[in-house]
Amino acid sequence: MSVGAIFKSWPRVALTLVPLLFALLHAMEVQPLRLVQQLDDVIYDARLRATMPQTLDDRIVIVDIDEKSLAAVGRWPWPRDKVARMIDALFDEQKIAVAAFDVVFAEPDESSGLRRLEDLSKGALKDDANFVEKFGELAPKLDYDGQFAQSLKNRAVVMGYYFTSDRDGRTSGVIPAPVMDAAALKGRPIRFTSWNGYGSNLARFASAAPLGGFFNPIVDGDGMVRAVPLLVEYKGGYYESLALAVYRLTQGMPQVLPGFPPERFLGRSYQHLESVKLRRDGKDFQALPVDRRVATLVPFRGQGGEAGGSFRYVSASDIIEGKLTPGQLQGRVVFVGTTAPGLQDLRVTPVSQVYPGVEIHANLLSGLLDDRLPVVPDYAMGYDVLMLLAVGLLLAFVLPAVTAPIAVLVCVGVLAALSGLNWWLYESQGLVMPLAASVLLVLAAFALNMSYGYFVESRSKRSLARLFGTYVPPALVEEMVKRPESYSMEAKNKELTVMFCDMRGFTKLSERMDPVALQGLLNNLFSRLTQVIDSNMGTTDKFMGDCVMAFWGAPVDQPDHAALACRAARQMLDAINEVNADHRARGLPEVGVGIGLNTGSMCVGNMGSDSRRAYTVIGDSVNLGARLEGLTRFYDVDIVASEQTRRAAPDLPWQELDRVRVKGKQQAVSIYTLREGDAAKAGDELKLWGAFLKAFRAQDWDQAELHLFNLKRMAPENGLYQLFSQRVIDMREAPLDLSWDGATNFDSK
């Protein structure tokens, strides 16, 4: 590219450097961009799922306090003699190597009645020699905590505990001694994950077991568990995770030391660790890589749970009841945890939305045993900056000089190279490097260059009026031509309100009228409805058979777009009533309408093919609006609106209809209709209806029927109350569904 060509295309070069600047600010953490981090998380999650081995690790077994165990032994916490029996069976009968608890024994066990008997022996029955003698014989058998503590002694057991920062520094139980002190850091300001409280095991259990480890994971901003800190700081001491404690126990209890990068490169001011070193017999035998949080990413093996196939699951009740053949688990490392939903140790991870917390630690131990720990290295920032500079400068000077097809090939090639290098570093080196910023930079550079090539001149007022005149009312066009540079046909995401209005009774009309007369009638109906849309500053999108689609909030911003759409909907009903009055006079069948309203983020712009385009809206919010229109027939109302529309226009007389899950959507939504007149006048009815919905969703059928009886007395012709009367009858006959979320599922459009 010549100097003259560079000078001529300097606006496009400068345009490409703008996203490069933002990408660099993100990479250097000057101005982090949440979207970029979210995309990096999505890329990591997808790559993790694609590379999981999904094979059984036979070295590790999970003894599961599952629903079966709770049914057999009783609700948790169990009497400690049962837990002691389980530990004895694991070590004496199954010959396991190590046992680790992903549960905490923070309270004394009083289920045996020992304390009550002890009080009697010192109080009311202290003079009863027979009672005191008998109590002395029974006390050891009733000391369940003592039995459990005894079962832990001289055995390879790791007790779990947790740290907290939400209890004003409160503590309970006893935590083990730290595995590393501040002196080991040699004055370096390493930024560890830190807490100010903990919940741990009773002292007699903590002292009986040789090791303990915390089981706190790191929960990212999106609620996902991707990493676990290997070491954390608490009051100047440094404590190890449950998986690391188990691993050290299997390796002969090596010493834990900080792993610093070479001082000749970064000096002593570097505030992160490169690794956690393990030293045995005076020699470093392993360095565990860690990120800036002194954490490591969990090397998930599979989907999780017994069906995931990563680890063998054994029901805890089977161990207690001796149902396993002796020696089946010989030499294994056993994690004792729970998958029972009621015990709340289920996590959200990149590989599953419901993942057993205990299996997170099992995966981490598996990675430690295999020396297979993916990590974001301390130099990831430098790598990201280097890639961004190379890609940004390359595209800034190449794209302005090539045609659109060549630009596509260049960008595809750069994306392929970036992705290939990133994948290779992950697969062969275990390095998790950032990629999202570079990908978005390539896409932004391409989009900006292509956009500049096609839209170098601003639209004139006449062009703007020509483009939008057929979509929006004249009043909005006049507003737009005052600032033509602020409007375009380019697609963008905006919060809008969309309306679908479908005719009812049109089939009967078509059977009784000749085509020409029917055409005139339909044109008259659409004209009336369009006039209502225009008078309420709406944009008429399209006519689809006997349906009209419109939206509010674009191309001109309208803060009250939801209220305008609702007002238009009510006026459209009035217009249809006027048409029906004329039909009755002429002996023609009446027509009705069903109107669906939804407010939300939509993509609005000029869309279509090269030969035919239209200014329209697309997106999930648009699809939901269409689905809501179809629900008007089911609920026997003229208008169905979403929760988002109701929130955007809260002063209107709303009545909640139901919670529904429409076809194509997993999330249930609340739907509403507009009442006629003032909502205050219908206050008693709406209050009673709200009480009915509460009883209905709680599956309290008796109370629901009572409310419906009173509602039908207030409004005998209301089809909505008739509908729910039948639904209550039908659901009463069905078995009680504890998992029901109160929503009605619609499987068809």
XYZ file of C-alpha atoms in Angstrom, residues 10-601:
592
model
C -6.773 7.602 6.423
C -10.404 7.876 7.656
C -10.840 4.120 7.235
C -7.469 3.430 8.881
C -8.432 5.665 11.790
C -11.839 3.985 11.944
C -10.160 0.594 12.411
C -7.898 1.946 15.135
C -10.912 2.960 17.247
C -11.990 -0.623 18.144
C -8.290 -1.468 18.561
C -8.033 1.241 21.213
C -11.052 -0.078 23.110
C -9.756 -3.650 22.838
C -6.371 -2.611 24.256
C -8.000 -0.732 27.130
C -9.931 -3.919 27.934
C -6.894 -6.193 27.635
C -4.811 -3.969 29.912
C -7.707 -3.830 32.423
C -7.917 -0.046 32.159
C -11.530 -0.242 31.006
C -12.726 -3.872 31.170
C -15.639 -4.659 28.876
C -18.127 -7.096 30.343
C -19.294 -8.289 26.925
C -15.747 -9.288 25.968
C -15.251 -11.206 29.229
C -18.584 -12.951 28.751
C -17.572 -13.984 25.239
C -14.232 -15.298 26.536
C -16.175 -17.357 29.084
C -18.441 -18.709 26.338
C -15.405 -19.666 24.224
C -13.723 -21.359 27.184
C -16.876 -23.247 28.125
C -17.416 -24.496 24.569
C -13.790 -25.590 24.236
C -13.919 -27.327 27.618
C -17.027 -29.290 26.653
C -15.473 -30.254 23.320
C -12.272 -31.583 24.900
C -13.571 -33.401 27.999
C -12.303 -37.012 28.063
C -15.708 -38.321 29.251
C -14.068 -41.472 30.597
C -14.178 -43.110 34.020
C -11.420 -42.281 36.497
C -11.346 -45.493 38.506
C -8.954 -44.053 41.110
C -11.629 -41.856 42.689
C -14.997 -42.903 44.120
C -17.814 -40.695 45.381
C -19.777 -42.017 48.351
C -23.053 -40.234 47.810
C -25.466 -39.083 50.500
C -28.236 -39.381 47.940
C -32.015 -39.628 48.091
C -31.744 -43.387 48.512
C -29.464 -42.944 51.538
C -31.718 -40.334 53.105
C -34.676 -42.680 52.697
C -32.768 -45.586 54.235
C -30.865 -43.866 57.066
C -32.964 -40.756 57.702
C -32.689 -37.072 57.054
C -29.325 -35.346 57.286
C -27.443 -34.852 59.576
C -27.266 -38.527 60.473
C -26.422 -39.875 63.921
C -22.641 -39.918 64.127
C -22.534 -43.617 64.954
C -23.861 -44.204 61.419
C -21.110 -42.024 59.943
C -18.549 -43.814 62.119
C -19.859 -47.133 60.831
C -19.413 -45.836 57.265
C -15.797 -44.767 57.917
C -14.971 -48.101 59.572
C -16.488 -49.973 56.648
C -14.588 -47.911 54.087
C -11.205 -48.465 55.723
C -11.616 -51.905 57.332
C -13.807 -53.682 54.789
C -13.189 -51.784 51.546
C -9.515 -50.964 52.250
C -9.668 -47.477 50.718
C -6.589 -45.248 50.585
C -8.041 -41.858 51.570
C -11.424 -40.501 52.634
C -12.367 -36.827 52.254
C -15.538 -35.145 53.507
C -17.295 -32.519 51.409
C -19.571 -31.918 54.392
C -19.051 -30.225 57.750
C -19.748 -31.660 61.180
C -20.218 -28.373 63.002
C -22.756 -29.323 65.696
C -22.603 -31.982 68.433
C -24.818 -35.022 67.913
C -27.476 -35.223 70.631
C -29.649 -37.825 68.925
C -28.636 -40.599 71.358
C -30.022 -38.796 74.419
C -26.621 -38.915 76.113
C -26.775 -35.325 77.341
C -30.203 -35.842 78.905
C -29.051 -38.965 80.688
C -25.929 -37.151 81.868
C -28.064 -34.358 83.304
C -30.179 -36.927 85.147
C -27.096 -38.653 86.529
C -25.933 -35.348 87.963
C -29.330 -34.154 89.028
C -32.577 -35.941 89.851
C -31.083 -39.473 89.772
C -27.625 -38.780 91.128
C -28.439 -40.768 94.282
C -29.771 -43.737 92.311
C -26.744 -46.022 92.346
C -28.241 -48.446 89.822
C -28.974 -45.634 87.379
C -25.533 -44.101 87.759
C -23.879 -47.474 87.287
C -25.982 -48.268 84.224
C -25.321 -44.843 82.795
C -21.585 -45.394 83.152
C -21.915 -48.592 81.124
C -24.071 -46.993 78.423
C -22.241 -43.689 78.061
C -19.516 -44.914 75.654
C -22.143 -46.562 73.460
C -24.253 -43.409 73.409
C -21.346 -41.056 72.741
C -21.851 -40.991 68.975
C -19.456 -38.078 68.514
C -16.814 -40.007 70.410
C -17.353 -43.032 68.182
C -17.015 -40.873 65.077
C -13.851 -39.191 66.398
C -12.388 -42.589 67.227
C -13.126 -43.825 63.699
C -11.109 -40.900 62.287
C -7.976 -41.498 64.341
C -4.913 -42.929 62.647
C -6.648 -42.970 59.280
C -6.039 -41.050 56.074
C -8.997 -38.709 56.404
C -9.361 -35.113 55.188
C -12.088 -33.059 56.847
C -13.796 -30.378 54.787
C -14.703 -26.879 55.928
C -15.597 -23.554 54.335
C -14.586 -19.912 54.562
C -17.051 -17.020 54.625
C -17.107 -13.253 54.269
C -20.783 -12.586 54.923
C -21.101 -13.295 58.646
C -19.227 -10.358 60.205
C -16.131 -12.464 60.705
C -17.912 -15.103 62.752
C -16.345 -18.537 63.093
C -17.453 -21.963 64.223
C -15.500 -25.136 64.833
C -11.757 -25.530 64.395
C -9.773 -25.213 61.187
C -6.454 -26.998 60.650
C -3.106 -25.283 60.886
C -2.138 -23.259 57.792
C 0.073 -25.056 55.280
C 2.110 -21.924 54.608
C 2.852 -18.719 56.519
C 3.562 -15.184 55.392
C 7.317 -15.628 55.795
C 7.352 -17.959 52.789
C 6.287 -15.070 50.533
C 9.473 -13.135 51.381
C 7.613 -9.847 51.641
C 5.985 -10.057 48.213
C 2.457 -8.560 48.097
C 0.726 -11.584 46.606
C -3.040 -11.047 46.180
C -4.662 -14.186 47.557
C -8.373 -14.819 47.786
C -9.210 -13.821 51.348
C -12.070 -14.397 53.812
C -12.770 -13.205 57.343
C -14.731 -16.126 58.811
C -15.250 -19.845 58.531
C -17.459 -22.756 59.401
C -15.615 -25.899 60.376
C -15.813 -29.158 62.276
C -15.962 -29.700 66.030
C -12.577 -29.695 67.717
C -12.653 -33.413 68.530
C -13.118 -34.253 64.845
C -10.608 -31.711 63.558
C -7.946 -33.002 65.929
C -8.648 -36.633 65.072
C -8.148 -36.232 61.308
C -4.631 -35.540 59.997
C -5.677 -32.945 57.412
C -8.445 -30.509 56.482
C -9.222 -28.537 53.365
C -11.708 -25.836 52.396
C -14.248 -26.614 49.677
C -15.090 -23.069 48.520
C -15.044 -22.758 44.722
C -14.817 -19.474 42.834
C -18.211 -18.402 41.501
C -17.856 -16.131 38.462
C -20.127 -13.199 37.709
C -22.452 -15.337 35.597
C -22.961 -17.794 38.476
C -20.681 -20.456 36.962
C -18.071 -22.425 38.889
C -15.016 -22.695 36.661
C -12.125 -22.541 39.122
C -11.091 -23.459 42.653
C -8.369 -21.632 44.621
C -5.563 -23.951 45.684
C -4.554 -21.639 48.533
C -6.407 -18.830 50.313
C -5.434 -16.346 53.006
C -7.027 -16.085 56.434
C -5.557 -13.839 59.137
C -2.017 -14.105 57.812
C -2.078 -17.870 57.302
C -2.502 -19.743 54.029
C -4.839 -22.713 53.804
C -5.212 -25.422 51.199
C -8.240 -26.615 49.282
C -9.870 -29.970 49.909
C -8.537 -31.462 46.667
C -5.001 -30.240 47.345
C -5.088 -31.667 50.877
C -6.200 -35.051 49.532
C -3.545 -34.940 46.842
C -0.801 -34.161 49.364
C -1.998 -37.036 51.520
C -1.652 -39.418 48.568
C 1.848 -38.083 47.840
C 3.346 -38.450 51.284
C 2.497 -34.994 52.675
C 4.913 -32.779 50.695
C 5.540 -29.242 51.885
C 3.627 -26.368 50.238
C 5.708 -23.427 48.972
C 5.048 -20.417 46.723
C 6.329 -20.593 43.156
C 7.709 -17.218 42.006
C 8.580 -16.262 38.434
C 12.252 -15.461 37.753
C 13.209 -12.145 39.380
C 15.350 -11.147 36.418
C 12.190 -10.701 34.337
C 9.637 -9.253 36.733
C 11.461 -8.294 39.912
C 10.226 -8.651 43.472
C 7.263 -6.302 43.035
C 5.271 -8.845 41.011
C 2.025 -9.450 42.892
C 1.093 -12.912 41.668
C 2.316 -16.463 42.010
C 3.363 -18.495 39.012
C 2.670 -21.796 40.755
C 2.182 -23.612 44.021
C 5.239 -25.784 44.565
C 5.279 -29.097 46.392
C 8.561 -30.122 48.037
C 9.315 -33.608 49.349
C 12.515 -34.784 50.988
C 14.076 -31.389 50.361
C 13.425 -31.494 46.606
C 10.778 -29.763 44.478
C 8.895 -32.544 42.737
C 5.895 -30.707 41.291
C 4.773 -27.153 40.445
C 1.027 -26.659 40.205
C 0.254 -23.729 37.863
C -2.111 -21.078 39.234
C -3.692 -17.890 37.934
C -3.766 -14.448 39.526
C -6.239 -15.670 42.142
C -3.881 -18.518 43.111
C -6.570 -20.726 41.595
C -6.740 -23.326 38.884
C -9.474 -24.065 36.397
C -11.331 -27.290 37.114
C -10.480 -29.941 34.486
C -13.994 -31.338 34.177
C -14.078 -34.868 32.825
C -17.768 -35.096 31.891
C -21.329 -33.973 32.445
C -21.424 -34.766 36.154
C -23.439 -37.059 38.361
C -23.628 -40.818 38.247
C -24.913 -40.741 34.663
C -21.951 -38.575 33.619
C -19.605 -41.547 33.910
C -16.561 -39.627 35.184
C -16.468 -41.275 38.620
C -18.078 -44.234 40.283
C -20.916 -43.300 42.632
C -21.741 -45.494 45.622
C -24.757 -44.808 47.808
C -23.706 -44.092 51.389
C -26.453 -46.363 52.687
C -24.902 -49.285 50.792
C -21.638 -48.736 52.687
C -23.374 -48.451 56.061
C -25.502 -51.541 55.439
C -22.538 -53.560 54.128
C -24.030 -54.245 50.715
C -20.711 -53.957 48.876
C -18.401 -56.927 48.503
C -15.340 -56.354 50.735
C -12.369 -54.911 48.865
C -14.366 -53.471 45.952
C -12.972 -49.999 46.631
C -9.504 -51.061 47.658
C -6.854 -48.382 47.108
C -9.350 -45.761 45.964
C -9.653 -42.168 47.098
C -13.179 -41.605 48.392
C -15.009 -38.284 48.524
C -18.047 -38.276 50.801
C -20.576 -35.751 49.525
C -24.174 -35.341 48.474
C -26.243 -35.036 45.326
C -29.570 -34.822 47.156
C -31.259 -31.559 46.036
C -32.441 -30.757 49.537
C -28.866 -30.615 50.881
C -28.006 -27.774 48.479
C -24.628 -28.850 47.149
C -25.503 -28.587 43.460
C -23.579 -26.068 41.380
C -23.821 -24.419 37.965
C -20.774 -25.266 35.852
C -19.799 -24.884 32.192
C -20.648 -28.541 31.590
C -23.980 -28.764 33.420
C -26.552 -26.470 34.991
C -26.964 -28.911 37.906
C -23.583 -30.301 38.924
C -22.692 -32.093 42.184
C -20.364 -29.910 44.249
C -18.439 -32.948 45.484
C -17.559 -33.892 41.914
C -15.835 -30.538 41.399
C -13.238 -31.600 43.974
C -13.024 -35.063 42.435
C -12.279 -33.525 39.019
C -9.618 -31.270 40.517
C -7.943 -34.211 42.271
C -8.038 -36.176 39.015
C -6.273 -33.295 37.278
C -3.683 -33.082 40.057
C -2.968 -36.797 39.818
C -2.556 -36.547 36.031
C -0.676 -33.217 36.140
C -3.458 -31.888 33.897
C -4.490 -28.447 35.153
C -5.591 -25.794 32.650
C -4.647 -22.323 33.826
C -4.771 -18.683 32.763
C -1.024 -17.856 32.988
C 0.299 -14.661 34.505
C 1.438 -13.461 31.067
C -2.024 -13.798 29.478
C -2.431 -10.001 29.470
C 0.780 -9.494 27.506
C -0.245 -12.178 25.024
C -3.621 -10.506 24.503
C -2.070 -7.070 23.948
C 0.453 -8.490 21.469
C -2.244 -10.282 19.450
C -4.457 -7.194 19.392
C -1.652 -4.943 18.154
C -0.621 -7.376 15.438
C -4.184 -7.986 14.232
C -5.362 -4.373 14.569
C -2.453 -2.850 12.665
C -2.595 -5.527 9.981
C -6.287 -4.955 9.313
C -6.022 -1.158 9.574
C -3.641 -1.003 6.609
C -4.872 -3.996 4.582
C -8.670 -3.669 4.585
C -8.844 -0.150 3.082
C -6.697 -1.325 0.156
C -8.656 -4.432 -0.892
C -12.054 -5.215 -2.333
C -14.914 -6.576 -0.230
C -14.415 -10.257 -1.260
C -10.684 -10.062 -0.482
C -11.478 -8.353 2.827
C -13.731 -11.276 3.732
C -10.946 -13.769 2.953
C -8.400 -11.767 4.965
C -10.669 -11.578 8.011
C -11.588 -15.265 7.804
C -7.898 -16.170 7.568
C -7.001 -14.013 10.574
C -9.844 -15.513 12.622
C -8.742 -19.037 11.676
C -5.136 -18.311 12.668
C -6.135 -16.779 16.000
C -8.492 -19.645 16.831
C -5.989 -22.308 15.774
C -3.199 -20.846 17.900
C -5.545 -20.484 20.872
C -6.727 -24.098 20.556
C -3.160 -25.429 20.249
C -2.036 -23.581 23.381
C -4.968 -25.071 25.297
C -4.654 -28.632 24.037
C -0.879 -29.044 24.090
C 0.220 -26.631 26.824
C -2.850 -26.393 29.086
C -2.859 -22.600 28.686
C -6.174 -20.733 28.615
C -5.496 -17.587 26.601
C -7.956 -14.751 25.889
C -9.470 -14.785 22.407
C -12.695 -12.766 22.473
C -11.124 -9.302 22.173
C -9.176 -10.320 19.060
C -12.228 -11.925 17.459
C -14.403 -8.901 18.141
C -11.653 -6.615 16.830
C -11.569 -8.505 13.519
C -15.354 -8.381 13.197
C -15.508 -4.714 14.175
C -12.712 -3.753 11.768
C -14.427 -5.559 8.917
C -17.851 -4.119 9.728
C -16.547 -0.560 10.074
C -14.564 -0.694 6.850
C -17.405 -2.167 4.853
C -19.909 0.258 6.363
C -17.693 3.215 5.566
C -17.310 2.028 2.000
C -21.049 1.930 1.438
C -22.246 4.793 3.656
C -19.758 7.595 3.183
C -22.370 10.250 2.621
C -25.151 11.247 4.935
C -28.742 10.803 3.806
C -30.608 13.877 2.701
C -33.957 14.889 4.090
C -35.671 13.893 0.873
C -34.034 10.474 0.913
C -35.035 9.992 4.529
C -38.651 10.918 3.799
C -38.685 8.559 0.818
C -37.304 5.680 2.857
C -39.570 6.025 5.885
C -42.657 7.684 4.459
C -44.435 4.402 3.820
C -43.703 3.053 7.312
C -44.320 5.848 9.775
C -46.919 8.604 10.099
C -46.176 12.028 8.574
C -45.731 13.603 12.009
C -42.785 11.319 12.722
C -41.269 11.894 9.292
C -41.353 15.626 9.921
C -39.549 15.069 13.205
C -36.940 12.874 11.534
C -36.065 15.270 8.723
C -35.074 17.877 11.296
C -32.070 15.698 12.178
C -31.557 13.285 9.258
C -28.090 12.303 10.445
C -29.646 10.674 13.503
C -31.681 8.152 11.539
C -30.798 5.326 9.227
C -32.077 2.015 7.988
C -29.177 0.113 9.549
C -30.170 -2.644 11.907
C -29.733 -2.035 15.622
C -31.023 -3.380 18.895
C -33.531 -1.202 20.741
C -36.201 -1.622 23.346
C -39.484 -1.373 21.431
C -43.100 -2.419 21.764
C -44.485 -4.664 19.030
C -48.153 -5.359 18.215
C -49.799 -8.184 16.309
C -53.488 -7.654 15.498
C -55.289 -10.602 13.903
C -58.867 -10.629 12.559
C -61.457 -13.033 13.932
C -64.510 -14.102 11.939
C -62.802 -13.342 8.665
C -63.471 -16.845 7.329
C -67.239 -16.432 7.698
C -67.077 -13.124 5.849
C -65.073 -14.633 3.009
C -67.721 -17.377 2.588
C -70.581 -14.869 2.265
C -68.986 -12.142 0.160
C -67.638 -12.071 -3.380
C -63.870 -11.434 -3.694
C -64.183 -7.816 -4.833
C -66.493 -6.876 -1.966
C -64.291 -8.783 0.459
C -61.254 -6.890 -0.793
C -63.002 -3.576 -0.228
C -64.058 -4.619 3.283
C -60.535 -5.740 4.196
C -59.037 -2.536 2.832
C -61.511 -0.538 4.902
C -60.627 -2.482 8.060
C -56.903 -2.091 7.524
C -57.312 1.597 6.766
C -59.132 2.179 10.029
C -56.547 0.218 12.001
C -53.646 1.981 10.278
C -55.202 5.352 11.086
C -55.292 4.364 14.747
C -51.628 3.258 14.607
C -50.607 6.510 12.888
C -52.537 8.673 15.340
C -50.615 6.992 18.182
C -47.221 7.519 16.519
C -46.731 3.853 15.638
C -44.819 2.327 12.729
C -46.906 0.037 10.511
C -44.654 -2.890 9.696
C -46.619 -5.160 7.372
C -49.938 -6.803 6.554
C -49.974 -10.600 6.666
C -53.256 -11.944 5.299
C -55.809 -10.719 7.820
C -53.182 -9.635 10.369
C -51.457 -6.264 10.812
C -48.085 -5.877 12.534
C -46.823 -2.610 14.016
C -44.244 -1.367 16.476
C -43.468 1.702 18.594
C -40.154 3.298 19.565
C -38.414 3.343 16.160
C -37.239 4.976 14.023
C -37.962 7.894 16.380
C -37.228 7.321 20.060
C -40.414 7.278 22.144
C -39.903 6.883 25.908
C -43.623 6.048 26.301
C -43.769 3.582 23.398
C -45.499 0.907 25.508
C -48.251 3.272 26.653
C -48.781 4.475 23.061
C -49.130 0.890 21.831
C -51.627 0.062 24.597
C -53.688 3.142 23.805
C -53.684 2.183 20.134
C -54.849 -1.338 21.033
C -57.878 -0.027 22.931
C -58.751 2.409 20.158
C -58.513 -0.406 17.606
C -61.141 -2.300 19.596
C -63.357 0.792 19.462
C -62.831 0.991 15.687
C -63.820 -2.663 15.284
C -66.969 -2.031 17.347
C -67.935 0.717 14.900
C -67.369 -1.649 11.970
C -69.505 -4.309 13.628
C -72.346 -1.848 14.152
C -72.337 -1.294 10.395
C -72.186 -5.066 9.790
C -75.197 -5.680 11.971
C -77.151 -3.090 10.040
C -76.159 -4.780 6.758
C -76.745 -8.321 7.997
C -73.094 -9.306 7.774
C -71.211 -11.404 10.306
C -69.316 -9.453 12.934
C -65.551 -9.480 13.122
C -63.267 -9.376 16.113
C -59.579 -8.935 16.750
C -56.943 -10.530 18.921
C -54.068 -8.231 19.863
C -50.699 -9.319 21.216
C -48.327 -6.761 22.786
C -44.748 -7.244 23.910
C -42.000 -4.861 24.969
C -38.342 -5.802 24.846
C -35.064 -5.659 22.983
